[in-house]
Amino acid sequence: MGRVAGKVAFITGAARGQGRSHALRLAEEGADIIAVDLCQDIETIGYPMARPEDLEETAKLVEKTGRGIVTAQADVRDAAALKTALDAGLAEFGKLDIVVAQAGVAGMKGNPPLQAWIDVINTNLVGTINGIQVALPHLSEGASIIATSSAAALMDAHQKANPGGDPGGMAYMTSKRLIAQYVHDLATELAVRGIRANVIHPTNCNTDMLQSEPMYRSFRPDLEHPTRADAEPVFYVQQAMKVPFIEPEDISNAVLWLASEEARYVTGMQLRVDAGGYLKWYDYHV
Ligand SMILES: NC(=O)c1ccc[n+]([C@@H]2O[C@H](COP(=O)([O-])OP(=O)(O)OC[C@H]3O[C@@H](n4cnc5c(N)ncnc54)[C@H](O)[C@@H]3O)[C@@H](O)[C@H]2O)c1
């Protein structure tokens, strides 16, 4: 029997990267999936978002596991659209147990800068809250909410508070810090109802977000057009363990645990999956 057998999971940003990996991992362990993704570009963000074909591929991969999936193209910035998408999934599966609010964009080098700030805050912070809020009326005792922040959110202000050195980068940091705070408060509120809420903080993760021009430029500000080969040696700086990045599956395994009964008394946690990055960057915060 799977570790989340019979449960239903709502996942934002599920067309590719970590979101697709979470959908697959949860399905392999017995969950049905409601998957949403924007599937179109955001003008201010300097790398492409997923495409409709990516979301279709997620659906095919989930179906191969034998579980059901309902997909929708929806923007997490639009709560009404998210609700419609979730309602379609609820009509199919009849209930909701797991929320993985993880759609996000990296705004470093985003242009024009003010609009990049707005788009990142609205996607990463407001979008995460929207995903959770539309789901809340359908959650009951035993449900698990998981939000994706970033190891970047845990950096001390004097360390690396603004990864891109610009408004889009600052918005990334701010949005991720506020997700952590929001979920902390939410967990406090929901504990009495037996609903859990936790945050995962990934370090560099090997997805299209990391492997993108704006990210390479953030890691190599000394070069005008840095490539992956230029950036990769610098990727190591984030982690204490000797890896440039982790893989989406590393985050999915944490998602699976938090979603399962194995974590039934784990709530309000800020779970770092960061190959020791926090240990490296902080002297004394336990
Ligand atoms: N990749 C990393 O190094 C890293 C590190 C720490 C945290 N994260 C976080 O992990 C999460 C997943 O990112 P990823 O690494 O899989 O990147 P990704 O770019 O591969 O995936 C993000 C997905 O979200 C979708 N999306 C973007 N804006 C959306 C919107 N407004 N509405 C709906 N869907 C939208 C994209 O189309 C894409 O499919 C993000 O929240 C990101 O900030 C990533």
Short mmCIF file of C-alpha atoms and ligand atoms in Angstrom, two decimals:
data_model
loop_
_atom_site.label_atom_id
_atom_site.label_comp_id
_atom_site.label_asym_id
_atom_site.label_seq_id
_atom_site.Cartn_x
_atom_site.Cartn_y
_atom_site.Cartn_z
CA MET A 1 0.00 0.00 0.00
CA GLY A 2 1.33 3.44 -0.97
CA ARG A 3 2.36 6.02 1.59
CA VAL A 4 -0.39 8.41 0.48
CA ALA A 5 -2.81 5.80 -0.86
CA GLY A 6 -6.32 7.11 -1.43
CA LYS A 7 -5.40 10.75 -0.90
CA VAL A 8 -5.95 13.60 -3.35
CA ALA A 9 -3.28 16.28 -3.91
CA PHE A 10 -3.65 19.76 -5.42
CA ILE A 11 -0.33 20.95 -6.89
CA THR A 12 0.44 24.37 -8.40
CA GLY A 13 3.23 24.76 -10.97
CA ALA A 14 2.93 21.09 -11.87
CA ALA A 15 3.83 21.19 -15.58
CA ARG A 16 7.56 20.69 -15.08
CA GLY A 17 10.44 20.84 -12.62
CA GLN A 18 9.74 20.21 -8.96
CA GLY A 19 5.95 20.39 -9.39
CA ARG A 20 5.92 17.58 -11.96
CA SER A 21 8.24 15.53 -9.81
CA HIS A 22 5.94 15.98 -6.78
CA ALA A 23 2.92 14.94 -8.85
CA LEU A 24 4.69 11.79 -9.96
CA ARG A 25 6.11 10.85 -6.57
CA LEU A 26 2.73 11.32 -4.84
CA ALA A 27 0.98 9.36 -7.59
CA GLU A 28 3.52 6.53 -7.31
CA GLU A 29 2.55 6.33 -3.65
CA GLY A 30 -1.17 6.19 -4.37
CA ALA A 31 -2.48 9.77 -4.61
CA ASP A 32 -4.72 11.24 -7.29
CA ILE A 33 -3.56 14.60 -8.59
CA ILE A 34 -5.11 17.96 -9.41
CA ALA A 35 -2.39 19.78 -11.35
CA VAL A 36 -2.37 23.42 -12.40
CA ASP A 37 0.17 25.52 -14.24
CA LEU A 38 0.23 28.87 -16.01
CA CYS A 39 1.71 27.33 -19.16
CA GLN A 40 2.62 30.70 -20.66
CA ASP A 41 5.37 33.23 -20.23
CA ILE A 42 5.40 36.19 -17.86
CA GLU A 43 6.81 39.17 -19.76
CA THR A 44 9.05 40.48 -16.99
CA ILE A 45 10.60 37.11 -16.23
CA GLY A 46 13.72 36.46 -18.28
CA TYR A 47 13.28 32.74 -18.92
CA PRO A 48 10.36 30.75 -20.36
CA MET A 49 7.64 29.20 -18.24
CA ALA A 50 6.23 25.75 -18.97
CA ARG A 51 4.17 25.04 -22.07
CA PRO A 52 0.77 23.28 -22.34
CA GLU A 53 2.63 20.21 -23.68
CA ASP A 54 4.61 20.07 -20.44
CA LEU A 55 1.41 19.85 -18.42
CA GLU A 56 0.14 17.14 -20.78
CA GLU A 57 3.38 15.24 -20.21
CA THR A 58 2.89 15.45 -16.44
CA ALA A 59 -0.61 14.01 -16.94
CA LYS A 60 0.73 11.13 -19.07
CA LEU A 61 3.40 10.29 -16.50
CA VAL A 62 0.90 10.31 -13.63
CA GLU A 63 -1.54 8.16 -15.60
CA LYS A 64 1.24 5.62 -16.19
CA THR A 65 1.35 5.08 -12.42
CA GLY A 66 -2.32 4.09 -12.54
CA ARG A 67 -3.56 7.12 -10.61
CA GLY A 68 -5.99 9.76 -11.83
CA ILE A 69 -5.12 13.34 -12.74
CA VAL A 70 -7.11 16.46 -13.60
CA THR A 71 -5.13 19.30 -15.17
CA ALA A 72 -5.91 22.96 -15.73
CA GLN A 73 -4.07 25.93 -17.14
CA ALA A 74 -4.51 28.56 -14.46
CA ASP A 75 -2.58 31.48 -13.04
CA VAL A 76 -1.95 31.34 -9.30
CA ARG A 77 -2.26 35.14 -9.26
CA ASP A 78 -5.94 34.68 -10.17
CA ALA A 79 -7.77 33.16 -7.18
CA ALA A 80 -11.01 32.74 -9.12
CA ALA A 81 -9.26 30.77 -11.87
CA LEU A 82 -7.55 28.60 -9.27
CA LYS A 83 -10.88 27.90 -7.60
CA THR A 84 -12.40 26.84 -10.92
CA ALA A 85 -9.43 24.51 -11.52
CA LEU A 86 -9.69 23.01 -8.05
CA ASP A 87 -13.47 22.59 -8.36
CA ALA A 88 -12.96 20.56 -11.55
CA GLY A 89 -10.60 18.26 -9.64
CA LEU A 90 -12.98 18.00 -6.71
CA ALA A 91 -15.81 17.07 -9.09
CA GLU A 92 -13.65 14.16 -10.29
CA PHE A 93 -12.12 12.96 -7.03
CA GLY A 94 -14.63 14.17 -4.42
CA LYS A 95 -12.20 15.40 -1.75
CA LEU A 96 -8.85 17.02 -1.00
CA ASP A 97 -6.12 15.93 1.43
CA ILE A 98 -2.84 17.50 0.28
CA VAL A 99 -1.96 20.96 -1.01
CA VAL A 100 1.44 21.61 -2.56
CA ALA A 101 1.62 25.35 -3.25
CA GLN A 102 4.85 25.67 -5.13
CA ALA A 103 4.42 27.59 -8.41
CA GLY A 104 7.04 30.32 -8.45
CA VAL A 105 9.27 32.50 -10.57
CA ALA A 106 12.76 33.89 -10.10
CA GLY A 107 12.72 37.61 -10.84
CA MET A 108 16.45 38.31 -10.96
CA LYS A 109 17.22 40.64 -13.89
CA GLY A 110 13.47 41.02 -14.50
CA ASN A 111 12.41 43.96 -16.63
CA PRO A 112 10.97 46.55 -16.28
CA PRO A 113 12.15 46.34 -12.68
CA LEU A 114 9.03 47.66 -10.92
CA GLN A 115 6.75 45.33 -12.87
CA ALA A 116 9.15 42.44 -12.18
CA TRP A 117 8.83 43.18 -8.46
CA ILE A 118 5.02 43.12 -8.75
CA ASP A 119 4.93 39.91 -10.81
CA VAL A 120 7.23 38.04 -8.45
CA ILE A 121 5.35 39.10 -5.31
CA ASN A 122 2.02 38.30 -6.94
CA THR A 123 3.13 34.89 -8.18
CA ASN A 124 5.29 33.67 -5.33
CA LEU A 125 3.58 35.19 -2.33
CA VAL A 126 0.00 36.05 -3.31
CA GLY A 127 -0.15 33.00 -5.60
CA THR A 128 0.94 30.67 -2.82
CA ILE A 129 -1.63 32.16 -0.48
CA ASN A 130 -4.31 31.92 -3.19
CA GLY A 131 -3.56 28.23 -3.71
CA ILE A 132 -3.89 27.52 -0.01
CA GLN A 133 -6.94 29.73 0.53
CA VAL A 134 -9.02 28.19 -2.25
CA ALA A 135 -8.18 24.76 -0.85
CA LEU A 136 -8.84 25.48 2.84
CA PRO A 137 -12.66 25.09 2.77
CA HIS A 138 -12.15 21.53 1.47
CA LEU A 139 -9.58 20.41 4.04
CA SER A 140 -10.35 18.52 7.20
CA GLU A 141 -8.51 16.68 9.98
CA GLY A 142 -5.45 14.85 8.66
CA ALA A 143 -4.89 17.22 5.73
CA SER A 144 -1.40 18.46 4.92
CA ILE A 145 -0.41 21.81 3.36
CA ILE A 146 3.09 22.17 1.96
CA ALA A 147 4.46 25.45 0.60
CA THR A 148 7.73 25.91 -1.23
CA SER A 149 9.94 28.73 -0.09
CA SER A 150 13.69 28.71 -0.69
CA ALA A 151 16.96 28.40 1.18
CA ALA A 152 17.41 31.96 -0.10
CA ALA A 153 14.76 33.05 2.40
CA LEU A 154 16.96 31.94 5.26
CA MET A 155 20.00 33.93 4.27
CA ASP A 156 20.97 36.64 6.71
CA ALA A 157 20.40 40.11 5.33
CA HIS A 158 24.10 40.83 5.21
CA GLN A 159 24.86 37.58 3.40
CA LYS A 160 22.87 37.59 0.21
CA ALA A 161 19.63 39.43 0.76
CA ASN A 162 19.21 40.32 -2.89
CA PRO A 163 20.38 37.57 -5.25
CA GLY A 164 20.01 39.62 -8.43
CA GLY A 165 20.94 42.98 -6.96
CA ASP A 166 17.69 44.37 -8.38
CA PRO A 167 13.93 44.67 -7.61
CA GLY A 168 13.05 41.26 -9.12
CA GLY A 169 15.73 39.56 -7.02
CA MET A 170 14.65 41.41 -3.92
CA ALA A 171 11.05 40.38 -4.58
CA TYR A 172 12.15 36.75 -4.75
CA MET A 173 13.79 37.00 -1.35
CA THR A 174 10.93 38.97 0.19
CA SER A 175 8.23 36.68 -1.21
CA LYS A 176 10.01 33.58 0.08
CA ARG A 177 10.56 35.04 3.54
CA LEU A 178 6.90 35.99 3.77
CA ILE A 179 5.74 32.54 2.66
CA ALA A 180 7.69 31.14 5.62
CA GLN A 181 6.03 33.60 8.00
CA TYR A 182 2.55 33.07 6.51
CA VAL A 183 2.74 29.28 6.81
CA HIS A 184 4.05 29.55 10.36
CA ASP A 185 0.99 31.62 11.31
CA LEU A 186 -1.33 29.37 9.31
CA ALA A 187 -0.02 26.24 11.04
CA THR A 188 -0.67 27.87 14.40
CA GLU A 189 -4.24 28.64 13.37
CA LEU A 190 -4.97 25.20 11.89
CA ALA A 191 -3.34 22.93 14.46
CA VAL A 192 -6.45 22.70 16.60
CA ARG A 193 -8.37 21.39 13.56
CA GLY A 194 -5.76 18.69 12.96
CA ILE A 195 -4.62 20.26 9.68
CA ARG A 196 -0.86 20.59 9.23
CA ALA A 197 1.08 23.24 7.32
CA ASN A 198 4.82 23.16 6.62
CA VAL A 199 7.37 24.93 4.46
CA ILE A 200 10.14 23.34 2.42
CA HIS A 201 13.26 25.36 1.67
CA PRO A 202 15.14 23.89 -1.31
CA THR A 203 18.64 24.94 -2.15
CA ASN A 204 19.72 25.15 -5.83
CA CYS A 205 17.57 22.59 -7.59
CA ASN A 206 18.25 21.29 -11.06
CA THR A 207 15.25 22.71 -12.96
CA ASP A 208 14.63 25.23 -15.73
CA MET A 209 14.53 27.99 -13.12
CA LEU A 210 18.09 27.35 -12.03
CA GLN A 211 19.33 26.51 -15.50
CA SER A 212 18.37 29.89 -16.91
CA GLU A 213 20.15 32.95 -18.21
CA PRO A 214 19.05 35.31 -15.40
CA MET A 215 20.21 32.80 -12.79
CA TYR A 216 23.58 32.35 -14.50
CA ARG A 217 23.95 36.14 -14.50
CA SER A 218 23.11 36.29 -10.78
CA PHE A 219 25.82 33.75 -10.01
CA ARG A 220 28.30 35.31 -12.44
CA PRO A 221 27.74 39.08 -12.32
CA ASP A 222 31.30 39.49 -13.65
CA LEU A 223 30.31 38.09 -17.07
CA GLU A 224 27.96 39.60 -19.61
CA HIS A 225 26.64 36.35 -21.10
CA PRO A 226 27.54 33.56 -18.68
CA THR A 227 26.77 29.97 -19.67
CA ARG A 228 25.93 26.95 -17.57
CA ALA A 229 29.61 26.00 -17.62
CA ASP A 230 30.50 29.44 -16.22
CA ALA A 231 27.85 29.31 -13.50
CA GLU A 232 28.16 25.72 -12.35
CA PRO A 233 31.40 26.09 -10.39
CA VAL A 234 29.76 28.96 -8.48
CA PHE A 235 26.58 26.96 -7.80
CA TYR A 236 28.62 24.97 -5.25
CA VAL A 237 28.94 28.02 -3.01
CA GLN A 238 25.36 27.65 -1.76
CA GLN A 239 25.82 24.16 -0.27
CA ALA A 240 28.11 22.73 2.39
CA MET A 241 27.98 19.29 0.81
CA LYS A 242 29.94 19.02 -2.40
CA VAL A 243 27.13 19.38 -4.94
CA PRO A 244 26.23 22.24 -7.30
CA PHE A 245 22.52 21.52 -6.91
CA ILE A 246 20.07 18.90 -5.78
CA GLU A 247 17.45 17.17 -7.95
CA PRO A 248 13.65 17.69 -7.94
CA GLU A 249 13.22 14.16 -6.54
CA ASP A 250 15.09 15.23 -3.41
CA ILE A 251 12.37 17.78 -2.72
CA SER A 252 9.61 15.36 -3.73
CA ASN A 253 10.72 12.89 -1.09
CA ALA A 254 10.33 15.60 1.55
CA VAL A 255 6.92 16.53 0.13
CA LEU A 256 5.86 12.89 0.23
CA TRP A 257 6.90 12.53 3.86
CA LEU A 258 5.13 15.72 4.94
CA ALA A 259 2.02 14.65 3.01
CA SER A 260 1.94 11.19 4.58
CA GLU A 261 0.74 9.90 7.93
CA GLU A 262 4.41 9.39 8.86
CA ALA A 263 4.50 13.14 9.55
CA ARG A 264 1.11 13.26 11.27
CA TYR A 265 2.40 15.39 14.16
CA VAL A 266 4.79 17.51 12.14
CA THR A 267 3.47 21.03 11.62
CA GLY A 268 4.77 24.58 11.48
CA MET A 269 8.12 23.24 10.34
CA GLN A 270 10.63 25.06 8.15
CA LEU A 271 12.21 22.03 6.48
CA ARG A 272 15.50 22.71 4.76
CA VAL A 273 16.54 20.40 1.94
CA ASP A 274 19.71 22.29 1.26
CA ALA A 275 22.75 19.98 1.35
CA GLY A 276 23.93 21.84 4.42
CA GLY A 277 23.68 25.32 2.94
CA TYR A 278 22.22 26.71 6.13
CA LEU A 279 25.06 25.22 8.16
CA LYS A 280 27.53 26.88 5.88
CA TRP A 281 25.99 30.32 5.88
CA TYR A 282 25.02 30.65 9.53
CA ASP A 283 27.23 30.59 12.57
CA TYR A 284 24.63 30.10 15.21
CA HIS A 285 20.97 29.76 14.43
CA VAL A 286 19.52 26.46 15.51
N1 LIG B 1 15.20 25.67 -8.82
C1 LIG B 1 15.75 26.16 -7.72
O1 LIG B 1 16.98 26.31 -7.59
C2 LIG B 1 14.86 26.54 -6.55
C3 LIG B 1 15.46 26.77 -5.30
C4 LIG B 1 14.64 27.11 -4.22
C5 LIG B 1 13.27 27.21 -4.40
N2 LIG B 1 12.72 26.99 -5.64
C6 LIG B 1 11.26 27.11 -5.76
O2 LIG B 1 10.72 25.88 -6.18
C7 LIG B 1 9.46 26.11 -6.85
C8 LIG B 1 9.40 25.31 -8.13
O3 LIG B 1 10.33 25.86 -9.07
P1 LIG B 1 11.17 24.96 -10.09
O4 LIG B 1 12.56 24.93 -9.59
O5 LIG B 1 10.47 23.66 -10.33
O6 LIG B 1 11.13 25.89 -11.39
P2 LIG B 1 10.36 25.75 -12.80
O7 LIG B 1 10.49 27.08 -13.43
O8 LIG B 1 10.84 24.56 -13.53
O9 LIG B 1 8.85 25.45 -12.38
C9 LIG B 1 7.94 26.43 -11.95
C10 LIG B 1 6.58 26.13 -12.56
O10 LIG B 1 5.64 27.12 -12.09
C11 LIG B 1 4.86 27.56 -13.19
N3 LIG B 1 4.36 28.92 -12.91
C12 LIG B 1 5.09 30.06 -12.87
N4 LIG B 1 4.29 31.11 -12.63
C13 LIG B 1 3.03 30.62 -12.48
C14 LIG B 1 1.78 31.22 -12.23
N5 LIG B 1 1.66 32.55 -12.08
N6 LIG B 1 0.68 30.41 -12.13
C15 LIG B 1 0.80 29.08 -12.30
N7 LIG B 1 1.97 28.46 -12.57
C16 LIG B 1 3.07 29.22 -12.66
C17 LIG B 1 5.81 27.50 -14.38
O11 LIG B 1 5.14 27.47 -15.63
C18 LIG B 1 6.59 26.23 -14.10
O12 LIG B 1 5.97 25.09 -14.63
C19 LIG B 1 9.37 27.63 -7.01
O13 LIG B 1 8.54 28.16 -6.00
C20 LIG B 1 10.79 28.10 -6.80
O14 LIG B 1 10.87 29.43 -6.35
C21 LIG B 1 13.48 26.67 -6.70
#
